Short mmCIF file of the C-alpha atoms (twelve columns), coordinates in Angstrom:
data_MODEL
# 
_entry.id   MODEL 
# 
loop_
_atom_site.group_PDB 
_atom_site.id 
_atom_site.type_symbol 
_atom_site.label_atom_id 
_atom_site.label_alt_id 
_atom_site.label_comp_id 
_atom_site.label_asym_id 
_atom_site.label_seq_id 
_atom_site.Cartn_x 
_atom_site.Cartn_y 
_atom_site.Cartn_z 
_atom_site.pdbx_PDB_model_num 
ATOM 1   C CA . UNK A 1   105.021 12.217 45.460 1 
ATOM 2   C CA . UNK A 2   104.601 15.811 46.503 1 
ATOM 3   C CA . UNK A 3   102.964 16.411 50.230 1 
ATOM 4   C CA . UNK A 4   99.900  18.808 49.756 1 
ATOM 5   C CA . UNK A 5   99.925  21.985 47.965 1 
ATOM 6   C CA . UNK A 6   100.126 25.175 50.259 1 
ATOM 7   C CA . UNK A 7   97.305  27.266 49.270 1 
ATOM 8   C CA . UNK A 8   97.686  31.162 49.098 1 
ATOM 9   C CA . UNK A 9   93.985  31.221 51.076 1 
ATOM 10  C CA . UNK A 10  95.734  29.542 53.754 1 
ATOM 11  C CA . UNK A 11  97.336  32.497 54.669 1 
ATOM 12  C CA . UNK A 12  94.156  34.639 54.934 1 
ATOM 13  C CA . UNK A 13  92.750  31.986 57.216 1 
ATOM 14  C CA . UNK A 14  95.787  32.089 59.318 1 
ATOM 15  C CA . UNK A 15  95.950  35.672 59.718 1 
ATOM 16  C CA . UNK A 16  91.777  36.189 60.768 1 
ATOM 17  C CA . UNK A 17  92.946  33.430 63.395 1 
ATOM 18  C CA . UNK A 18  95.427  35.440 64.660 1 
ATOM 19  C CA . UNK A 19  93.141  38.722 64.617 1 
ATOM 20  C CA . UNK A 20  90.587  36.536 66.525 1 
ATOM 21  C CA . UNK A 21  93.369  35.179 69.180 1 
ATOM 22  C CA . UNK A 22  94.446  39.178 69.794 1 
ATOM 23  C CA . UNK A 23  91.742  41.298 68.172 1 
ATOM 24  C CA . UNK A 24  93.598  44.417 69.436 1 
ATOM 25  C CA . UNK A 25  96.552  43.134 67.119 1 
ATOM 26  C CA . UNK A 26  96.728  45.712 63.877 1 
ATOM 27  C CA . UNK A 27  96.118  44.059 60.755 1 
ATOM 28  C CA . UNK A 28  99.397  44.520 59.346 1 
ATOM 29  C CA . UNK A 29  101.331 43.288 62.658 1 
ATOM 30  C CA . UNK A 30  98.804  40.154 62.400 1 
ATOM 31  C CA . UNK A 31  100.074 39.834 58.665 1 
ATOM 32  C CA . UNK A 32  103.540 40.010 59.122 1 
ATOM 33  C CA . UNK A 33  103.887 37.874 61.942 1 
ATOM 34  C CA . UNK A 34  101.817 35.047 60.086 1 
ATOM 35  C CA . UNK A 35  103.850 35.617 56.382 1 
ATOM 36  C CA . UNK A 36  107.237 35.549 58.625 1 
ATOM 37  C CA . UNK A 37  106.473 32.264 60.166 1 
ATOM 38  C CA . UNK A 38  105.400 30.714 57.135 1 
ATOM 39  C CA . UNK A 39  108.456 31.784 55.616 1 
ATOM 40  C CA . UNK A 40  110.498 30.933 57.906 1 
ATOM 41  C CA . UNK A 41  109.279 27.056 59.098 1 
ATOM 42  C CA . UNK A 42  108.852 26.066 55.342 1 
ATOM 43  C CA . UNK A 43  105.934 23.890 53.768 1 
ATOM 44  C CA . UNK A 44  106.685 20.298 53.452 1 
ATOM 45  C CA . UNK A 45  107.735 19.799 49.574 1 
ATOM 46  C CA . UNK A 46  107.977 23.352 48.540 1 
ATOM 47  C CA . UNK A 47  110.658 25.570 47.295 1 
ATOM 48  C CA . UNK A 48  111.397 29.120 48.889 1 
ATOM 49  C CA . UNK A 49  110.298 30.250 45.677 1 
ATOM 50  C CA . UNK A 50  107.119 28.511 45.598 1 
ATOM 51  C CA . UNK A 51  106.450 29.573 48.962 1 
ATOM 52  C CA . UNK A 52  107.523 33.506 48.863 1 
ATOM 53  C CA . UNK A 53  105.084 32.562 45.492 1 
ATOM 54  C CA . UNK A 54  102.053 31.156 47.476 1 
ATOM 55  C CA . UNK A 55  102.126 34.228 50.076 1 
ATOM 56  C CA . UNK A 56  99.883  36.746 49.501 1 
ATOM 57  C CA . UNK A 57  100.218 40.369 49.802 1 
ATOM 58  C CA . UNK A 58  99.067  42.495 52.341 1 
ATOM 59  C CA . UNK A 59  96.648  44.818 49.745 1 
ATOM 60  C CA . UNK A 60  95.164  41.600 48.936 1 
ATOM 61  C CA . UNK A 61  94.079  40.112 52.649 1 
ATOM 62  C CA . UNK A 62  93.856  43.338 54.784 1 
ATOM 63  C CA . UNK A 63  89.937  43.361 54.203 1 
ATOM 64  C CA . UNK A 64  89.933  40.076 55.597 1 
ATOM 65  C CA . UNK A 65  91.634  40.960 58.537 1 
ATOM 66  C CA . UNK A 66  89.867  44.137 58.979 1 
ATOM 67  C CA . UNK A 67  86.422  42.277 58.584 1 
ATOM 68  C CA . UNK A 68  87.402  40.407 60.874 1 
ATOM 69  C CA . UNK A 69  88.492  42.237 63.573 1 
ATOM 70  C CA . UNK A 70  85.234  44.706 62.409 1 
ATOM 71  C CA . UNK A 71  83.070  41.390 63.898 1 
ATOM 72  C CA . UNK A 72  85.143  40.807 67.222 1 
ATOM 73  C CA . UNK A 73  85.264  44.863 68.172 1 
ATOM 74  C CA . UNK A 74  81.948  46.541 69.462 1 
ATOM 75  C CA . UNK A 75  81.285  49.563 67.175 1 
ATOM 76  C CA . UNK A 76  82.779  52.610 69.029 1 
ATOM 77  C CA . UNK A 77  79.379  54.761 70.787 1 
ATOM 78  C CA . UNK A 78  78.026  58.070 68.600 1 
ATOM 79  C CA . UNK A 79  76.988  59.727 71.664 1 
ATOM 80  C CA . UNK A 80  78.213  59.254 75.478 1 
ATOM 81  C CA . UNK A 81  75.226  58.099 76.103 1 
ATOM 82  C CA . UNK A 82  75.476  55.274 74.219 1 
ATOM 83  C CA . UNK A 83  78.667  53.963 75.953 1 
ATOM 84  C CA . UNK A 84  78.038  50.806 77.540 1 
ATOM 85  C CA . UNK A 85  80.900  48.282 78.302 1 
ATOM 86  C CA . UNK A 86  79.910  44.454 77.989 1 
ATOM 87  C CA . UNK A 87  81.391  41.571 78.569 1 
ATOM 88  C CA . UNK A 88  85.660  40.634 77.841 1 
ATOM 89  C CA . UNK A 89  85.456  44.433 78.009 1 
ATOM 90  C CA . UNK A 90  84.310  45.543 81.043 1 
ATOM 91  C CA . UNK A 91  87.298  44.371 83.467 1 
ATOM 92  C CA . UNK A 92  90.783  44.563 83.081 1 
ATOM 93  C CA . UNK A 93  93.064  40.953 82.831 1 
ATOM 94  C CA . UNK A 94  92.886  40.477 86.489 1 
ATOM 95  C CA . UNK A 95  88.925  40.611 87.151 1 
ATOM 96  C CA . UNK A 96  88.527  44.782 88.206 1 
ATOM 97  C CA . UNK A 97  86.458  47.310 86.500 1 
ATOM 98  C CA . UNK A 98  87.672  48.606 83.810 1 
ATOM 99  C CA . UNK A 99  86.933  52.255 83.683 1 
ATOM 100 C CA . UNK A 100 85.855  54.025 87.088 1 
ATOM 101 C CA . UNK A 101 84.926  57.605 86.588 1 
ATOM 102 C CA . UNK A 102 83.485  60.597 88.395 1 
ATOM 103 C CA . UNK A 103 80.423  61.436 87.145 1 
ATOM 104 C CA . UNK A 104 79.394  65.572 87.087 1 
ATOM 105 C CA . UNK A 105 77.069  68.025 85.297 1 
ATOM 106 C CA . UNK A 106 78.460  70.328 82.543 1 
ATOM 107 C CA . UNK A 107 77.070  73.607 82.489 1 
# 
């Protein structure tokens, strides 16, 4: 008996995973990386065909990915006003402030 289908939506899950592990990732990179793995390791009891088959294209999961990584991003500010820094984002990889800036009057 055949192991378990691959599904073509288990691409698109696979790919918002890795947008959510690196949401800085592009789309596209995210894609790629995810279609050449799957390619390359196989499904258990499928043909390359049936596989290169199952694999979406990109037009067809980028608004996934972009949705995505839409929900993980803050919106960018409208005004500089608005700019405030939260959380993951305010300090760099080893625990220091992120941005540090002079702060003067235009005229």
């Amino acid at each position: 008996m055949r192991a378990a289908r691959f599904r073509a939506s288990d691409i698109r899950t696979l790919c918002c995973e890795e947008i959510s592990n690196n949401p800085t990732k592009p789309v596209p990179e995210a894609f790629k990386k995810i279609r050449r793995s799957v390619i390359t390791s196989g499904i258990q009891g499928a043909t390359n065909s049936e596989i290169v088959d199952a694999i979406l294209v990109f037009t067809s999961i980028k608004s996934s990915g972009y949705r995505k990584k839409m929900k993980m991003i803050p919106p960018l500010p409208t005004k500089l006003c608005d700019l405030t820094i939260e959380g993951d984002w305010r300090s760099t990889n080893d625990g220091r402030d992120f941005l540090l800036g002079n702060y003067f009057t235009l005229f």
